[in-house]
Short mmCIF file of C-alpha atoms and ligand atoms in Angstrom, two decimals:
data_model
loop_
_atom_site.label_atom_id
_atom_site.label_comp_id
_atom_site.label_asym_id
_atom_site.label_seq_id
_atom_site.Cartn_x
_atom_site.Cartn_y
_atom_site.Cartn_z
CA UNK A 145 106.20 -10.21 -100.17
CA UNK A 146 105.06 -9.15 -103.58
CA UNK A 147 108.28 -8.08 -105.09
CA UNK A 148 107.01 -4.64 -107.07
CA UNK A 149 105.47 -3.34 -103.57
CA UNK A 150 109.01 -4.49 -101.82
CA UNK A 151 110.74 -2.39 -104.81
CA UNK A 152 108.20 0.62 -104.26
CA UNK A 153 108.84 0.68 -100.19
CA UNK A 154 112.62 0.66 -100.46
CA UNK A 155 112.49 3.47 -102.82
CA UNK A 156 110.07 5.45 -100.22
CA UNK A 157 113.49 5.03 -98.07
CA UNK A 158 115.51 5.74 -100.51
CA UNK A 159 113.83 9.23 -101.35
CA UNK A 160 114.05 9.46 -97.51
CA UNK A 161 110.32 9.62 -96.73
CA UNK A 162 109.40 8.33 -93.32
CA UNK A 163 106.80 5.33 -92.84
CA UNK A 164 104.24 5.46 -90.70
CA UNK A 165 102.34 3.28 -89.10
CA UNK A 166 99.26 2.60 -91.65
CA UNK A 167 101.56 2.01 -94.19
CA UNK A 168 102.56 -1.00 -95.99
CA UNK A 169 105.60 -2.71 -94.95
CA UNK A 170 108.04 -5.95 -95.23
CA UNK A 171 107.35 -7.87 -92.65
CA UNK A 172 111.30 -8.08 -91.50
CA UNK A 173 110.81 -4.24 -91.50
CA UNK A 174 108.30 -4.60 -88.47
CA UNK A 175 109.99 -7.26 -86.88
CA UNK A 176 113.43 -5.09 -86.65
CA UNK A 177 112.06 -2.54 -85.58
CA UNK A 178 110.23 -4.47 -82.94
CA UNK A 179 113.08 -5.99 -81.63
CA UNK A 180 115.42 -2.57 -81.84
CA UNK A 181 112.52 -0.08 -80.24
CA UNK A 182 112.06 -2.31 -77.90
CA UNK A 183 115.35 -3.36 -76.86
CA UNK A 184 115.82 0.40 -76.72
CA UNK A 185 112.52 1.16 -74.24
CA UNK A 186 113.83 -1.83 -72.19
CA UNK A 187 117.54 -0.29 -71.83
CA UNK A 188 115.36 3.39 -70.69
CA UNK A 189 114.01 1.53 -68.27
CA UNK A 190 116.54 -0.75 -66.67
CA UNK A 191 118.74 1.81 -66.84
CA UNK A 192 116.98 3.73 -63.96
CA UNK A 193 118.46 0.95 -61.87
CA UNK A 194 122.09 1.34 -61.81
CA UNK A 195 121.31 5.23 -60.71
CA UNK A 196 118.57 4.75 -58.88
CA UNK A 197 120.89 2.94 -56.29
CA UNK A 198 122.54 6.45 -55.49
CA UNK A 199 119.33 8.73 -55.17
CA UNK A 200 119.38 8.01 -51.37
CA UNK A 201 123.07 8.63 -51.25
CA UNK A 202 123.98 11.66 -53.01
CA UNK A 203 125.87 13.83 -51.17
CA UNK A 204 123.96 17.04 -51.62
CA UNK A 205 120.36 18.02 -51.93
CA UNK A 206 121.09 19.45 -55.44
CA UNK A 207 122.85 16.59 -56.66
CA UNK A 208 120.22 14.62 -55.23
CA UNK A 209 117.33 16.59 -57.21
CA UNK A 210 119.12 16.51 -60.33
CA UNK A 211 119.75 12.97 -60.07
CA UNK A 212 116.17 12.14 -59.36
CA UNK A 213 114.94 14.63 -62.29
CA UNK A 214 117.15 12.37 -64.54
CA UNK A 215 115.93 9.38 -63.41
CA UNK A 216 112.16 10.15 -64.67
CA UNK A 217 113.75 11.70 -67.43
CA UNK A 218 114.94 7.86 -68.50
CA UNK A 219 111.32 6.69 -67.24
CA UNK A 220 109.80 9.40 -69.77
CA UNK A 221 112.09 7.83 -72.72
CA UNK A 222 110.70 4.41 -71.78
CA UNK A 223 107.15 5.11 -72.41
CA UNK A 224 107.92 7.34 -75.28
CA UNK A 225 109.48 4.47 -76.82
CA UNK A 226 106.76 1.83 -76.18
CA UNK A 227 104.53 3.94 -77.12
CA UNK A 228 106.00 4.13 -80.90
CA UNK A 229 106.66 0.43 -80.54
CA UNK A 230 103.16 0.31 -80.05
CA UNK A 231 102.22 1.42 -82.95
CA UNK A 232 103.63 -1.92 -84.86
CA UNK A 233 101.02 -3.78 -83.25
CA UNK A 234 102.60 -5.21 -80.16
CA UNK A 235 101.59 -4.11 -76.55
CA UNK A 236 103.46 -2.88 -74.19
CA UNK A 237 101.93 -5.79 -71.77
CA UNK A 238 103.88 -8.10 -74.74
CA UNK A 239 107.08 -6.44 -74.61
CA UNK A 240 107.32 -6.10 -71.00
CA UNK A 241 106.93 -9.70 -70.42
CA UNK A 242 109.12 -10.73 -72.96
CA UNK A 243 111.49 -8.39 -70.74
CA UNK A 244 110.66 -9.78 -67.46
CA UNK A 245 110.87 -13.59 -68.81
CA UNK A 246 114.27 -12.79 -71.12
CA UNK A 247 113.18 -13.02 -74.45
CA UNK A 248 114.46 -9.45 -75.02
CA UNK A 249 117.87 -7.82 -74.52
CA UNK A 250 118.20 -4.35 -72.98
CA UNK A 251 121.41 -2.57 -73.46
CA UNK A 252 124.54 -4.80 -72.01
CA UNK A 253 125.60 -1.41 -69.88
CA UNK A 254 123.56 -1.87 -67.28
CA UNK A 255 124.54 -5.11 -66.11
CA UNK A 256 127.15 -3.20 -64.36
CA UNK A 257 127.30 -1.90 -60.50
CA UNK A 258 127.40 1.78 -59.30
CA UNK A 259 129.90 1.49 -57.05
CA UNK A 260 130.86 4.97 -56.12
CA UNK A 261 129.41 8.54 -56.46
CA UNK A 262 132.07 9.58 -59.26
CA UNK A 263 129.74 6.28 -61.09
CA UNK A 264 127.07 8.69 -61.31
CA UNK A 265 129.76 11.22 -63.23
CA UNK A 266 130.62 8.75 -65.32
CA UNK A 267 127.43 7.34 -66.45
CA UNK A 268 125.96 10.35 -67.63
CA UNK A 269 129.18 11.52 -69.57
CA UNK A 270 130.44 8.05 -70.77
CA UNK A 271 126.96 6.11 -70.83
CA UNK A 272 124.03 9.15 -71.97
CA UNK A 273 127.33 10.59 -73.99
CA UNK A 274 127.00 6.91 -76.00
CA UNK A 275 123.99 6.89 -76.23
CA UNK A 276 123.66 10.05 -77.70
CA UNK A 277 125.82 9.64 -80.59
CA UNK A 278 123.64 6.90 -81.33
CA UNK A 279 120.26 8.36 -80.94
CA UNK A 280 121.28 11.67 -82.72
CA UNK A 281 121.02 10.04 -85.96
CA UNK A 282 118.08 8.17 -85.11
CA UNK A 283 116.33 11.10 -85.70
CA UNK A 284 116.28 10.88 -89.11
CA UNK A 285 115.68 7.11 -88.93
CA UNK A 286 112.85 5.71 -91.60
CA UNK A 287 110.00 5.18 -89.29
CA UNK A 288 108.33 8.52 -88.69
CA UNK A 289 107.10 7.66 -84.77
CA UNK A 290 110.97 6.18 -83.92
CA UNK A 291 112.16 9.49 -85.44
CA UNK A 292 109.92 11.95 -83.70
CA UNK A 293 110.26 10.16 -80.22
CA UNK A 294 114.48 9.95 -80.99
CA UNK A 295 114.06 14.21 -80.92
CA UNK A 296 112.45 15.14 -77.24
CA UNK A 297 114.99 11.75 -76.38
CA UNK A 298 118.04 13.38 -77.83
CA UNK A 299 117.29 17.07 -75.98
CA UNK A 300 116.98 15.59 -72.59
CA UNK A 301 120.10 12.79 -73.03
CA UNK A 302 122.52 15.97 -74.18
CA UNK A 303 121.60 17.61 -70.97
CA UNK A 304 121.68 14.27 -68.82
CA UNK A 305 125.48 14.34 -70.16
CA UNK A 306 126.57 17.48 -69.41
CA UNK A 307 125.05 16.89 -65.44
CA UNK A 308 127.58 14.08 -65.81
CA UNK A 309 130.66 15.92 -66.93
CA UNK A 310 129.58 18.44 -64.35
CA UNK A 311 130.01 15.71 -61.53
CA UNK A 312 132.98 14.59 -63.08
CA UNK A 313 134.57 18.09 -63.26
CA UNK A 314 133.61 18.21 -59.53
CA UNK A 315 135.44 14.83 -58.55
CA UNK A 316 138.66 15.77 -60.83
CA UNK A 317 139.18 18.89 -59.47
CA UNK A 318 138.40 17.57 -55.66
CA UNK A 319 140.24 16.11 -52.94
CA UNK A 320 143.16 13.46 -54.49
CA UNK A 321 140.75 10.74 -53.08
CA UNK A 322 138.05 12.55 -55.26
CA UNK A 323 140.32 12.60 -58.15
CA UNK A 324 141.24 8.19 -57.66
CA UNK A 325 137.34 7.88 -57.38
CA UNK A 326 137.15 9.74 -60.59
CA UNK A 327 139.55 7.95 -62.21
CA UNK A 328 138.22 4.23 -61.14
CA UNK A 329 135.17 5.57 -62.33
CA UNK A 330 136.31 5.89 -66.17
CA UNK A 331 138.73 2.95 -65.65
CA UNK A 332 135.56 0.71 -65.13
CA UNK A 333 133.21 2.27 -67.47
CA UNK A 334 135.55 2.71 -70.55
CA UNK A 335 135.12 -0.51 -72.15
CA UNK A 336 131.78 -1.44 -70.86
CA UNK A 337 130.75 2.20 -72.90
CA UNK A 338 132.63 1.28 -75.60
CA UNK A 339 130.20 -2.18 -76.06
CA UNK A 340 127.18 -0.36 -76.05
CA UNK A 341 127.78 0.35 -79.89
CA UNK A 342 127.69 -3.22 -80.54
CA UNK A 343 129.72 -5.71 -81.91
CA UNK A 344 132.26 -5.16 -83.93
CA UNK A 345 130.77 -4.95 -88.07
CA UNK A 346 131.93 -8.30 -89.18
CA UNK A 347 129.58 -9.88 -86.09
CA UNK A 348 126.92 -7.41 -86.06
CA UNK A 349 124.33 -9.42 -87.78
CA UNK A 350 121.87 -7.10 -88.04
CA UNK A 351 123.51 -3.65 -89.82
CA UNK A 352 123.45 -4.54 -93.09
CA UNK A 353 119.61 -4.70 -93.70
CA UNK A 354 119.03 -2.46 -90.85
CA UNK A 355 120.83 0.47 -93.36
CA UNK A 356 119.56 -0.14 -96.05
CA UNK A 357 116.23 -0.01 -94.39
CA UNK A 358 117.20 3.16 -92.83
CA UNK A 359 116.37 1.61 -89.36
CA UNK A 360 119.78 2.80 -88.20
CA UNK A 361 122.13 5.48 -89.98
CA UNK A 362 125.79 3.93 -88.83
CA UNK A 363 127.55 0.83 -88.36
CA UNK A 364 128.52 0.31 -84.86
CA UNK A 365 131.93 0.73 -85.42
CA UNK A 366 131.77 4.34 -87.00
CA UNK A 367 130.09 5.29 -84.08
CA UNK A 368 132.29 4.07 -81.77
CA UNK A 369 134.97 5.78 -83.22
CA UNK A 370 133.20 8.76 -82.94
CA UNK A 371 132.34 8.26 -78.92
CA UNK A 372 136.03 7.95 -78.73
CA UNK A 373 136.90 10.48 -80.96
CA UNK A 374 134.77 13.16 -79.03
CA UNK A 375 135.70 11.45 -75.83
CA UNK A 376 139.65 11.57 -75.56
CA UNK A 377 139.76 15.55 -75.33
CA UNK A 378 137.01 15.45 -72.85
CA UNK A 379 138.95 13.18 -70.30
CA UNK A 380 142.25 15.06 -71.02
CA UNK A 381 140.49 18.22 -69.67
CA UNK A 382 139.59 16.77 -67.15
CA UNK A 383 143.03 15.53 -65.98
CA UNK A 384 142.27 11.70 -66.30
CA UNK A 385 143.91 8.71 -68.06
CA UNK A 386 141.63 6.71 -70.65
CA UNK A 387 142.67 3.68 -69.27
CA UNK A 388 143.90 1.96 -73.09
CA UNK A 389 148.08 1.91 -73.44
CA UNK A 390 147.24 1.98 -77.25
CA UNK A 391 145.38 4.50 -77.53
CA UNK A 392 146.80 7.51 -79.68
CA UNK A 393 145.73 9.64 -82.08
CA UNK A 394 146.11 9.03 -85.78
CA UNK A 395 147.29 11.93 -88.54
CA UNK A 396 146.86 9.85 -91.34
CA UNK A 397 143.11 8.27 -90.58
CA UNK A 398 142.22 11.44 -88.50
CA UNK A 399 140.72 9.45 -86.05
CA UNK A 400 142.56 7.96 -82.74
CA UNK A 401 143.62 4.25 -82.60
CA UNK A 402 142.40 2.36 -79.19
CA UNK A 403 142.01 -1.22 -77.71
CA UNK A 404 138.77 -2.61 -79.02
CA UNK A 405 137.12 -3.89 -76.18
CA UNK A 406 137.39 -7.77 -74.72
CA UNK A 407 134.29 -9.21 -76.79
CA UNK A 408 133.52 -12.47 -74.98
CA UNK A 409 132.94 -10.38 -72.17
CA UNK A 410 130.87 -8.75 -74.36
CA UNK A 411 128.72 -11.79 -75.61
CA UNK A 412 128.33 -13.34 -72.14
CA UNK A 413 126.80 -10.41 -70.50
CA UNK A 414 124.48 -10.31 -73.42
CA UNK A 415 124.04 -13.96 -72.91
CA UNK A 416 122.89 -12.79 -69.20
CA UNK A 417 125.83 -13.70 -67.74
CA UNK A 418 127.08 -9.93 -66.38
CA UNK A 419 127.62 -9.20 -62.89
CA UNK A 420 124.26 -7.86 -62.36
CA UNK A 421 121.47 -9.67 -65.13
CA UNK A 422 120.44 -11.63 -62.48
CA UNK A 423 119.67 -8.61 -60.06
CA UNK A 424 118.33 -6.53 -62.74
CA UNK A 425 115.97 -8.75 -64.10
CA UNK A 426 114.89 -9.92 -59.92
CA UNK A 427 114.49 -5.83 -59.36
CA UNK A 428 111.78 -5.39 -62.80
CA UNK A 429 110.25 -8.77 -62.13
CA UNK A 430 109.57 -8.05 -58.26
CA UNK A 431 108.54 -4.11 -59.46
CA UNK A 432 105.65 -5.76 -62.17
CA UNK A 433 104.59 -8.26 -59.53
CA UNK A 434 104.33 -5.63 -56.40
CA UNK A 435 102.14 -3.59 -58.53
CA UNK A 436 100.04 -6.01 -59.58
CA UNK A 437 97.31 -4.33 -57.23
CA UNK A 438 97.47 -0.96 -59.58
CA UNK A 439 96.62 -2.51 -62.53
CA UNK A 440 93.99 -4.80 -61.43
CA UNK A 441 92.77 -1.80 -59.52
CA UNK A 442 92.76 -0.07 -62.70
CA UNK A 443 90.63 -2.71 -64.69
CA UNK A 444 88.02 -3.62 -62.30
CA UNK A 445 87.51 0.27 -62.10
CA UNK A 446 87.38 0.09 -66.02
CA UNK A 447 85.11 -2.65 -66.12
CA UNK A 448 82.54 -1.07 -63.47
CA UNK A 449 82.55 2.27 -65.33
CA UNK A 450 81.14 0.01 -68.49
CA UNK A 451 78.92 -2.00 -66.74
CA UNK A 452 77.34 1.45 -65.80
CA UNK A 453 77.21 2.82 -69.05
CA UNK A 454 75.14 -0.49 -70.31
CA UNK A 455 72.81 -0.10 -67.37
N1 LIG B 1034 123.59 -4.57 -75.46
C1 LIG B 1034 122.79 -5.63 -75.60
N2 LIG B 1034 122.63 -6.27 -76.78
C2 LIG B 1034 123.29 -5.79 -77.85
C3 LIG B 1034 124.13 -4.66 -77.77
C4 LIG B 1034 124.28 -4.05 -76.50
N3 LIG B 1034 125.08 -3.00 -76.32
N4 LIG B 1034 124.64 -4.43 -78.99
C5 LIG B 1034 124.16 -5.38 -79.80
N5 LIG B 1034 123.35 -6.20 -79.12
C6 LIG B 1034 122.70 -7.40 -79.63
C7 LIG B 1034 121.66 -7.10 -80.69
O1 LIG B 1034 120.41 -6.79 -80.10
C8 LIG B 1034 121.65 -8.39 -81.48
O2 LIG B 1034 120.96 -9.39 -80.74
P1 LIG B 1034 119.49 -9.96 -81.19
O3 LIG B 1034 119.59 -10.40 -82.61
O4 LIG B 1034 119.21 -11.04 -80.22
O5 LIG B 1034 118.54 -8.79 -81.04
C9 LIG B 1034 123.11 -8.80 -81.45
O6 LIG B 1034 123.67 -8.18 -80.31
C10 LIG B 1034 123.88 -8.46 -82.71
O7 LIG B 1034 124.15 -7.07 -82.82
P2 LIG B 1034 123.81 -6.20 -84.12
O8 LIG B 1034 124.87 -5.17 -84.27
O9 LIG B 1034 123.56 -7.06 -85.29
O10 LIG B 1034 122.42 -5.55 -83.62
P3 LIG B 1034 121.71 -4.19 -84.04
O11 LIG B 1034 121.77 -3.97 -85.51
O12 LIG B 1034 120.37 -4.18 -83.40
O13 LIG B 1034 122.63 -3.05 -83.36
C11 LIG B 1034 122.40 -1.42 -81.59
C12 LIG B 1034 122.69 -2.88 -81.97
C13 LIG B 1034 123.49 -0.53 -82.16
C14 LIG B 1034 122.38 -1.31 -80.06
C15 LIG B 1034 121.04 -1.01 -82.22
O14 LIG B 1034 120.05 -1.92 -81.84
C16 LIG B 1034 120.58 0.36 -81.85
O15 LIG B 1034 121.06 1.34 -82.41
N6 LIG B 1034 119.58 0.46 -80.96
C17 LIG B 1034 118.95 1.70 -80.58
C18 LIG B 1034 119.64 2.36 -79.45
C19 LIG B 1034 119.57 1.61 -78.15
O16 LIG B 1034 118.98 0.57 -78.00
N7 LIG B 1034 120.20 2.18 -77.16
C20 LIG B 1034 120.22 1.68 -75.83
C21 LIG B 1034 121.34 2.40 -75.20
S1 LIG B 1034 121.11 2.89 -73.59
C22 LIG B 1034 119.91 4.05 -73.46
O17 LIG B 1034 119.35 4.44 -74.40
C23 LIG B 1034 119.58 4.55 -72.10
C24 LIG B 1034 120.11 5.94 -71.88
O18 LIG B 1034 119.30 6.56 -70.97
C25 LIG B 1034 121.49 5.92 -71.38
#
């Protein structure tokens, strides 16, 4: 790249304007964004999986019309997001087979089980409360389509939250057997939540350029420390035990200490080694393939509607 037109764009994100998609960029510039839009549409749309496994099973008809509500909702955040990854010039045929084949990540979460009901509770307050303080700054992120798709996003993942807490509440104020449920729910999803930040700073490989781009606003460990920092009081209302023996909070840093989490663990289920990769990637692969039909439906109906228009 011609270094007075790299100079010019950085100072366009320096004076905080957003790029769009006609504009000029640095290669690398597309590319991360590629990778991190996508890897986010991917993680909206795996992540319908974990849940999806209790819409048949929730114990009332409410719970099970808000659960199913919030499962489109994650759907809706999918296409939103392809839809701005779009506009870099890849497809969203491209990016779903690099998906489907393993060439992109999705978001190491949701190679986890639901195992119980209180998993639903704790997904939407530990795993859409993550996300959230991750997406909230996105909004302001450099490239104007990421930005404006982070905003409906951010709206419907603060309510997807709360409908957690709500089922948590539920559980924690519930039978004692409701309460262990509860209880095993956090115990499992603590650390898993805690990884979705990323890697620690010295191994995130990425952050450095990705600031100073504007692509993301925070290192992955401030945010962390902010899930956790908004977290603790949350789990204290609700009568539960973050399940870390060194966690406690900190006068001097203002912040509370806590166990980082166990990061080959980390790295392996990003490697596609988690309990459920293998089932996760089986479940989109056999979705794309039993639907085949629609979209060749879809095209030969295309093509005949052209054909008449030439004739
Ligand atoms: N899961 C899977 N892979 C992860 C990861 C995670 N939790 N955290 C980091 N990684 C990967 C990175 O993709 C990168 O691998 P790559 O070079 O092969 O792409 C590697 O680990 C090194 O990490 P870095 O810190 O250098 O990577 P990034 O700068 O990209 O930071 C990130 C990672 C903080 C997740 C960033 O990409 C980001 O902010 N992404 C946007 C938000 C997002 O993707 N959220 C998904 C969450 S779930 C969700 O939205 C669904 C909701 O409905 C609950």
């Amino acid at each position: 790249d011609d270094p007075a037109q790299l100079a010019a764009f950085q100072a366009r994100i320096d004076a905080d304007e957003k790029i769009e998609p006609k504009d000029w960029m640095p290669e690398g510039y597309r590319k991360t964004l590629i990778r991190q839009i996508g890897q986010h549409a991917h993680s909206e749309i795996v992540g319908q999986l974990p849940e999806g496994n209790w819409i048949t099973r929730a114990p009332t008809l409410e719970r099970k019309a808000i659960l199913l509500a919030k499962v489109q909702d994650e759907a809706g955040h999918g296409l939103y997001l392809y839809c701005a990854a779009e506009t870099l010039g890849v497809s969203r045929d491209e990016l779903t087979e690099m998906l489907l084949d393993g060439r992109m990540k999705y978001s190491s979460i949701f190679n986890y089980p639901t195992l119980t009901w209180a998993d639903m509770g704790a997904v939407g307050w530990l795993v859409d409360g993550a996300a959230i303080m991750n997406q909230v700054p996105l909004q302001r992120t450099s490239y104007g389509p990421y930005a404006r798709a982070m905003v409906r996003i951010c709206k419907e993942e603060s309510f997807h939250q709360r409908q957690g807490y709500a089922v948590m509440m539920k559980m924690a104020q519930g039978t004692p057997a409701q309460k262990r449920m509860a209880q095993d729910a956090l115990n499992r999803m603590w650390y898993p939540s805690l990884m979705m930040f990323g890697p620690s700073d010295k191994d995130s490989v990425h952050s450095a350029q990705s600031m100073a781009w504007k692509i993301k606003m925070n290192t992955n460990d401030e945010l962390r420390q902010k899930f956790v920092d908004q977290t603790v009081p949350q789990a204290e209302y609700l009568g539960l035990t973050v399940p870390d023996e060194n966690l406690r909070w900190n006068e001097e840093r203002g912040h509370y200490d806590f166990s980082e989490p166990d990061w080959s663990e980390f790295f392996d289920v990003i490697q596609g080694n988690g309990p459920c990769n293998v089932d996760r990637l089986e479940a989109r692969n056999k979705a794309w393939d039993d639907n085949a039909w629609v979209r060749e439906g879809l095209l030969a109906h295309g093509r005949k509607k052209q054909q008449a228009k030439v004739a």
